[in-house]
Amino acid sequence: MEYIGNIEKMLTQLDDNVKYILPIGEERIEMNQYIGKQISLQFQNQINCVACGTKTNKSFAQGFCFNCFSSAPEASECILHPDKCQAHLGISRDMQWSINHCLTPHIVYLANSSNIKVGITRKTQIPTRWIDQGATAAIIIAVTPNRHIAGIIEKYLMQYYSDKTSWQSMLKGVSNHVDLSAEKAKVKSLLPAELLQYYSTSDDITTIKFPVEEYPVKIKSESFDKTQNVEGVLTGIKGQYLILDHSRVINIRKHRGYLVKFTI
Ligand SMILES: [Zn+2]
């Protein structure tokens, strides 16, 4: 079977093992069934911006042409620095977009993706965000009415926790035991009163299992910017990465908008 189209980040479903679906053009390919099998991804030397569709020689911020990177709300500063989001002041590249994406309930969480990290996301992005980061467990710390306040809480907690995922450790399946309930209780004692009002009383821990048969040992990261063909036996999927034999991985999200021929 052969499919050609622009790829998008993989869609996911929380199940016993996470289910992954690769969008390629109009097709939606269920990927779990190909674990243990030979697959081939061949870059067709064309990238289309995920916002406007125009051809671009280089992708900015995971899928945008330079023009959209400079103007699209999806690529604005508040995405990388939520505490600088100004939508609540009526300032945004696109107010309608911000009403839907910034001025909606957000959560602050702690997740374990090999190491403990703090993060924020829109409430509707749970558990998608955790799956995309390859987290094996996560707990909600706070629920806020908008992105800005979630960003302030995250920034405060960055004094105590990293906001980064160590993607190589995550892909190697390194798991340091973290007691998320205990860490959450610790956060409660750290937060100042004006932020404590958003503290979540729900102590549910979401656990996530990924479909991985074999973890890479010494990771070799593949990219269509360097290699046209990425092929081999798919040994697992974690976060937004396909894991291939011989310890190779490819970040699908990084290649949003790339025109690819997928052969199985
Ligand atoms: Zn564009």
Short mmCIF file of C-alpha atoms and ligand atoms in Angstrom, two decimals:
data_model
loop_
_atom_site.label_atom_id
_atom_site.label_comp_id
_atom_site.label_asym_id
_atom_site.label_seq_id
_atom_site.Cartn_x
_atom_site.Cartn_y
_atom_site.Cartn_z
CA MET A 1 0.00 0.00 0.00
CA GLU A 2 1.14 3.50 -0.81
CA TYR A 3 -0.13 6.89 0.30
CA ILE A 4 1.10 10.33 -0.73
CA GLY A 5 0.13 13.52 1.04
CA ASN A 6 1.14 16.24 3.47
CA ILE A 7 1.55 14.77 6.93
CA GLU A 8 0.12 16.26 10.11
CA LYS A 9 0.85 15.52 13.74
CA MET A 10 -0.48 12.13 14.78
CA LEU A 11 -3.94 11.94 16.31
CA THR A 12 -4.17 9.90 19.47
CA GLN A 13 -6.64 8.02 21.62
CA LEU A 14 -6.03 6.98 25.21
CA ASP A 15 -6.59 3.22 25.44
CA ASP A 16 -4.78 0.28 27.11
CA ASN A 17 -2.00 1.37 24.80
CA VAL A 18 -2.27 4.77 23.10
CA LYS A 19 -3.76 4.46 19.60
CA TYR A 20 -2.00 6.50 16.92
CA ILE A 21 -3.45 7.74 13.66
CA LEU A 22 -1.22 9.39 11.04
CA PRO A 23 -2.98 11.96 8.84
CA ILE A 24 -1.46 11.96 5.35
CA GLY A 25 -3.39 14.10 2.86
CA GLU A 26 -7.01 12.99 3.17
CA GLU A 27 -6.05 9.56 4.53
CA ARG A 28 -6.00 8.57 8.19
CA ILE A 29 -3.67 5.64 8.84
CA GLU A 30 -3.97 3.57 12.00
CA MET A 31 -0.33 3.10 12.90
CA ASN A 32 -0.39 0.58 15.78
CA GLN A 33 -1.07 -2.28 13.36
CA TYR A 34 2.31 -1.67 11.66
CA ILE A 35 4.42 -2.11 14.79
CA GLY A 36 6.80 -4.99 14.08
CA LYS A 37 6.47 -4.39 10.33
CA GLN A 38 8.54 -2.71 7.65
CA ILE A 39 7.48 0.85 6.80
CA SER A 40 8.92 3.49 4.51
CA LEU A 41 8.55 7.27 4.53
CA GLN A 42 9.91 9.10 1.51
CA PHE A 43 10.04 12.90 1.47
CA GLN A 44 8.80 14.34 -1.83
CA ASN A 45 10.86 17.55 -1.55
CA GLN A 46 7.85 19.76 -0.93
CA ILE A 47 6.64 21.49 2.23
CA ASN A 48 3.27 23.23 2.43
CA CYS A 49 2.52 25.68 5.24
CA VAL A 50 -0.02 24.16 7.64
CA ALA A 51 -1.78 27.51 8.01
CA CYS A 52 -2.06 28.84 4.43
CA GLY A 53 -1.01 25.86 2.29
CA THR A 54 1.60 27.77 0.29
CA LYS A 55 4.82 25.99 -0.69
CA THR A 56 7.74 26.92 1.52
CA ASN A 57 11.41 25.93 1.35
CA LYS A 58 11.76 25.87 5.09
CA SER A 59 9.33 25.18 7.90
CA PHE A 60 9.19 27.55 10.88
CA ALA A 61 7.85 26.58 14.33
CA GLN A 62 6.80 23.10 13.18
CA GLY A 63 4.90 23.75 9.98
CA PHE A 64 4.57 27.44 9.15
CA CYS A 65 5.84 29.45 6.16
CA PHE A 66 7.78 32.52 7.26
CA ASN A 67 4.84 34.82 6.58
CA CYS A 68 2.44 32.81 8.75
CA PHE A 69 5.12 32.31 11.39
CA SER A 70 5.30 36.12 11.58
CA SER A 71 1.55 36.72 11.58
CA ALA A 72 -0.50 33.62 12.46
CA PRO A 73 -1.89 33.53 16.01
CA GLU A 74 -0.86 29.84 16.27
CA ALA A 75 2.76 30.99 16.09
CA SER A 76 2.52 34.00 18.40
CA GLU A 77 4.74 34.65 21.39
CA CYS A 78 2.06 33.53 23.84
CA ILE A 79 2.40 29.95 22.61
CA LEU A 80 6.00 29.75 23.84
CA HIS A 81 5.57 32.19 26.72
CA PRO A 82 2.00 31.83 28.03
CA ASP A 83 2.64 34.28 30.87
CA LYS A 84 3.10 36.96 28.17
CA CYS A 85 -0.31 36.23 26.62
CA GLN A 86 -2.21 39.54 26.45
CA ALA A 87 -5.54 38.28 25.16
CA HIS A 88 -7.18 39.12 28.50
CA LEU A 89 -6.20 42.75 27.79
CA GLY A 90 -7.71 42.58 24.32
CA ILE A 91 -4.29 42.39 22.63
CA SER A 92 -3.71 39.56 20.13
CA ARG A 93 -2.74 38.86 16.53
CA ASP A 94 -6.29 37.59 16.04
CA MET A 95 -8.82 38.25 18.79
CA GLN A 96 -11.34 35.68 17.59
CA TRP A 97 -8.65 32.98 17.67
CA SER A 98 -7.60 34.10 21.15
CA ILE A 99 -11.17 33.95 22.42
CA ASN A 100 -11.20 30.27 21.44
CA HIS A 101 -7.61 29.42 22.39
CA CYS A 102 -6.47 31.77 25.18
CA LEU A 103 -9.60 33.01 26.95
CA THR A 104 -10.82 29.49 27.74
CA PRO A 105 -10.15 27.29 30.78
CA HIS A 106 -6.53 26.14 31.03
CA ILE A 107 -4.86 23.67 33.31
CA VAL A 108 -1.46 23.59 34.95
CA TYR A 109 -0.13 20.06 35.39
CA LEU A 110 2.77 17.97 36.57
CA ALA A 111 3.72 15.11 34.28
CA ASN A 112 6.29 12.36 34.40
CA SER A 113 7.98 11.90 31.04
CA SER A 114 11.20 10.28 32.37
CA ASN A 115 11.62 13.32 34.61
CA ILE A 116 8.98 15.41 36.35
CA LYS A 117 7.94 18.56 34.53
CA VAL A 118 5.41 21.34 34.85
CA GLY A 119 3.28 22.42 31.92
CA ILE A 120 0.07 24.10 30.87
CA THR A 121 -2.49 23.46 28.20
CA ARG A 122 -6.06 24.19 27.24
CA LYS A 123 -8.41 22.03 29.26
CA THR A 124 -9.76 20.42 26.08
CA GLN A 125 -6.23 19.29 25.14
CA ILE A 126 -6.11 16.76 27.99
CA PRO A 127 -4.90 14.01 27.65
CA THR A 128 -3.64 14.81 24.10
CA ARG A 129 -0.92 17.12 25.38
CA TRP A 130 0.40 14.52 27.83
CA ILE A 131 0.44 11.81 25.17
CA ASP A 132 2.29 14.15 22.73
CA GLN A 133 4.97 14.66 25.37
CA GLY A 134 5.35 10.94 26.00
CA ALA A 135 4.31 11.29 29.65
CA THR A 136 3.53 8.05 31.48
CA ALA A 137 1.56 9.79 34.23
CA ALA A 138 0.15 13.25 34.91
CA ILE A 139 -1.86 15.14 37.50
CA ILE A 140 -3.78 18.43 37.30
CA ILE A 141 -2.44 21.12 39.65
CA ALA A 142 -4.65 24.09 38.85
CA VAL A 143 -7.53 25.13 36.64
CA THR A 144 -7.52 28.73 35.45
CA PRO A 145 -9.97 30.85 33.40
CA ASN A 146 -7.38 31.75 30.76
CA ARG A 147 -3.93 31.07 29.33
CA HIS A 148 -2.27 34.05 30.96
CA ILE A 149 -2.94 32.97 34.55
CA ALA A 150 -1.91 29.39 33.79
CA GLY A 151 1.31 30.82 32.37
CA ILE A 152 1.94 32.84 35.54
CA ILE A 153 1.50 29.73 37.72
CA GLU A 154 3.77 27.70 35.42
CA LYS A 155 6.44 30.38 35.52
CA TYR A 156 6.25 30.46 39.31
CA LEU A 157 6.61 26.67 39.51
CA MET A 158 9.57 26.71 37.11
CA GLN A 159 11.62 27.74 40.14
CA TYR A 160 11.08 24.18 41.39
CA TYR A 161 10.37 22.06 38.30
CA SER A 162 11.65 21.89 34.75
CA ASP A 163 9.22 22.83 31.99
CA LYS A 164 11.15 20.69 29.48
CA THR A 165 10.81 17.06 28.50
CA SER A 166 14.11 15.24 28.13
CA TRP A 167 12.98 13.74 24.81
CA GLN A 168 15.91 11.34 24.55
CA SER A 169 15.31 9.83 27.99
CA MET A 170 11.59 9.75 27.24
CA LEU A 171 12.24 7.79 24.03
CA LYS A 172 14.63 5.39 25.75
CA GLY A 173 11.83 4.52 28.18
CA VAL A 174 13.79 5.77 31.17
CA SER A 175 11.37 5.94 34.08
CA ASN A 176 12.21 7.64 37.33
CA HIS A 177 9.55 6.98 39.91
CA VAL A 178 7.70 10.16 40.79
CA ASP A 179 4.97 10.40 43.42
CA LEU A 180 2.70 12.90 41.67
CA SER A 181 0.22 13.12 44.58
CA ALA A 182 3.04 14.04 46.97
CA GLU A 183 4.47 16.55 44.48
CA LYS A 184 1.05 18.12 44.08
CA ALA A 185 0.74 18.50 47.87
CA LYS A 186 4.17 20.15 47.82
CA VAL A 187 2.99 22.60 45.15
CA LYS A 188 0.05 23.54 47.38
CA SER A 189 2.50 24.59 50.08
CA LEU A 190 4.60 26.56 47.57
CA LEU A 191 1.91 28.59 45.80
CA PRO A 192 1.22 32.14 47.02
CA ALA A 193 -2.37 32.89 48.04
CA GLU A 194 -3.30 34.76 44.85
CA LEU A 195 -2.39 31.68 42.80
CA LEU A 196 -3.66 29.11 45.31
CA GLN A 197 -7.24 30.08 44.50
CA TYR A 198 -6.87 28.14 41.22
CA TYR A 199 -5.56 24.96 42.89
CA SER A 200 -7.44 21.88 41.73
CA THR A 201 -8.98 19.58 44.32
CA SER A 202 -9.08 16.62 41.95
CA ASP A 203 -6.25 14.21 42.72
CA ASP A 204 -6.83 11.85 39.80
CA ILE A 205 -3.66 10.59 38.17
CA THR A 206 -3.85 9.75 34.48
CA THR A 207 -1.54 6.91 33.51
CA ILE A 208 -0.54 6.40 29.90
CA LYS A 209 0.95 3.35 28.18
CA PHE A 210 2.59 3.59 24.79
CA PRO A 211 2.76 0.93 22.09
CA VAL A 212 6.50 0.25 22.19
CA GLU A 213 7.98 -3.22 21.59
CA GLU A 214 11.58 -2.14 21.63
CA TYR A 215 13.10 1.07 22.99
CA PRO A 216 16.08 2.62 21.22
CA VAL A 217 19.44 2.40 22.98
CA LYS A 218 21.58 5.09 21.41
CA ILE A 219 19.18 7.42 19.66
CA LYS A 220 19.69 8.53 16.09
CA SER A 221 17.19 11.23 15.18
CA GLU A 222 16.10 11.22 11.52
CA SER A 223 14.90 14.32 9.68
CA PHE A 224 13.65 14.91 6.14
CA ASP A 225 15.82 18.02 6.11
CA LYS A 226 18.83 15.67 6.02
CA THR A 227 17.50 12.38 4.66
CA GLN A 228 14.94 11.73 1.95
CA ASN A 229 14.15 8.14 2.92
CA VAL A 230 13.35 6.91 6.39
CA GLU A 231 12.57 3.21 6.38
CA GLY A 232 12.83 0.18 8.58
CA VAL A 233 10.88 -1.90 11.07
CA LEU A 234 8.57 0.17 13.25
CA THR A 235 9.31 -0.95 16.82
CA GLY A 236 7.09 1.50 18.65
CA ILE A 237 5.40 4.90 18.89
CA LYS A 238 5.78 7.32 21.78
CA GLY A 239 5.00 11.02 22.12
CA GLN A 240 4.95 12.22 18.50
CA TYR A 241 7.82 9.92 17.51
CA LEU A 242 7.93 6.83 15.37
CA ILE A 243 10.64 4.48 16.67
CA LEU A 244 12.40 2.36 14.04
CA ASP A 245 14.90 -0.47 14.33
CA HIS A 246 18.59 0.36 14.85
CA SER A 247 17.60 3.00 17.45
CA ARG A 248 16.30 5.48 14.91
CA VAL A 249 13.46 7.89 15.69
CA ILE A 250 11.55 10.49 13.68
CA ASN A 251 9.50 13.31 15.14
CA ILE A 252 6.32 13.43 13.06
CA ARG A 253 5.11 16.72 14.53
CA LYS A 254 8.32 18.46 13.46
CA HIS A 255 7.47 17.48 9.88
CA ARG A 256 3.94 18.88 9.76
CA GLY A 257 3.20 20.01 6.22
CA TYR A 258 5.93 17.87 4.61
CA LEU A 259 4.78 16.01 1.50
CA VAL A 260 5.57 12.36 2.09
CA LYS A 261 5.05 9.02 0.39
CA PHE A 262 4.19 6.38 2.98
CA THR A 263 4.64 2.76 1.93
CA ILE A 264 3.70 -0.32 3.92
ZN ZN B 1 1.60 30.20 5.50
#
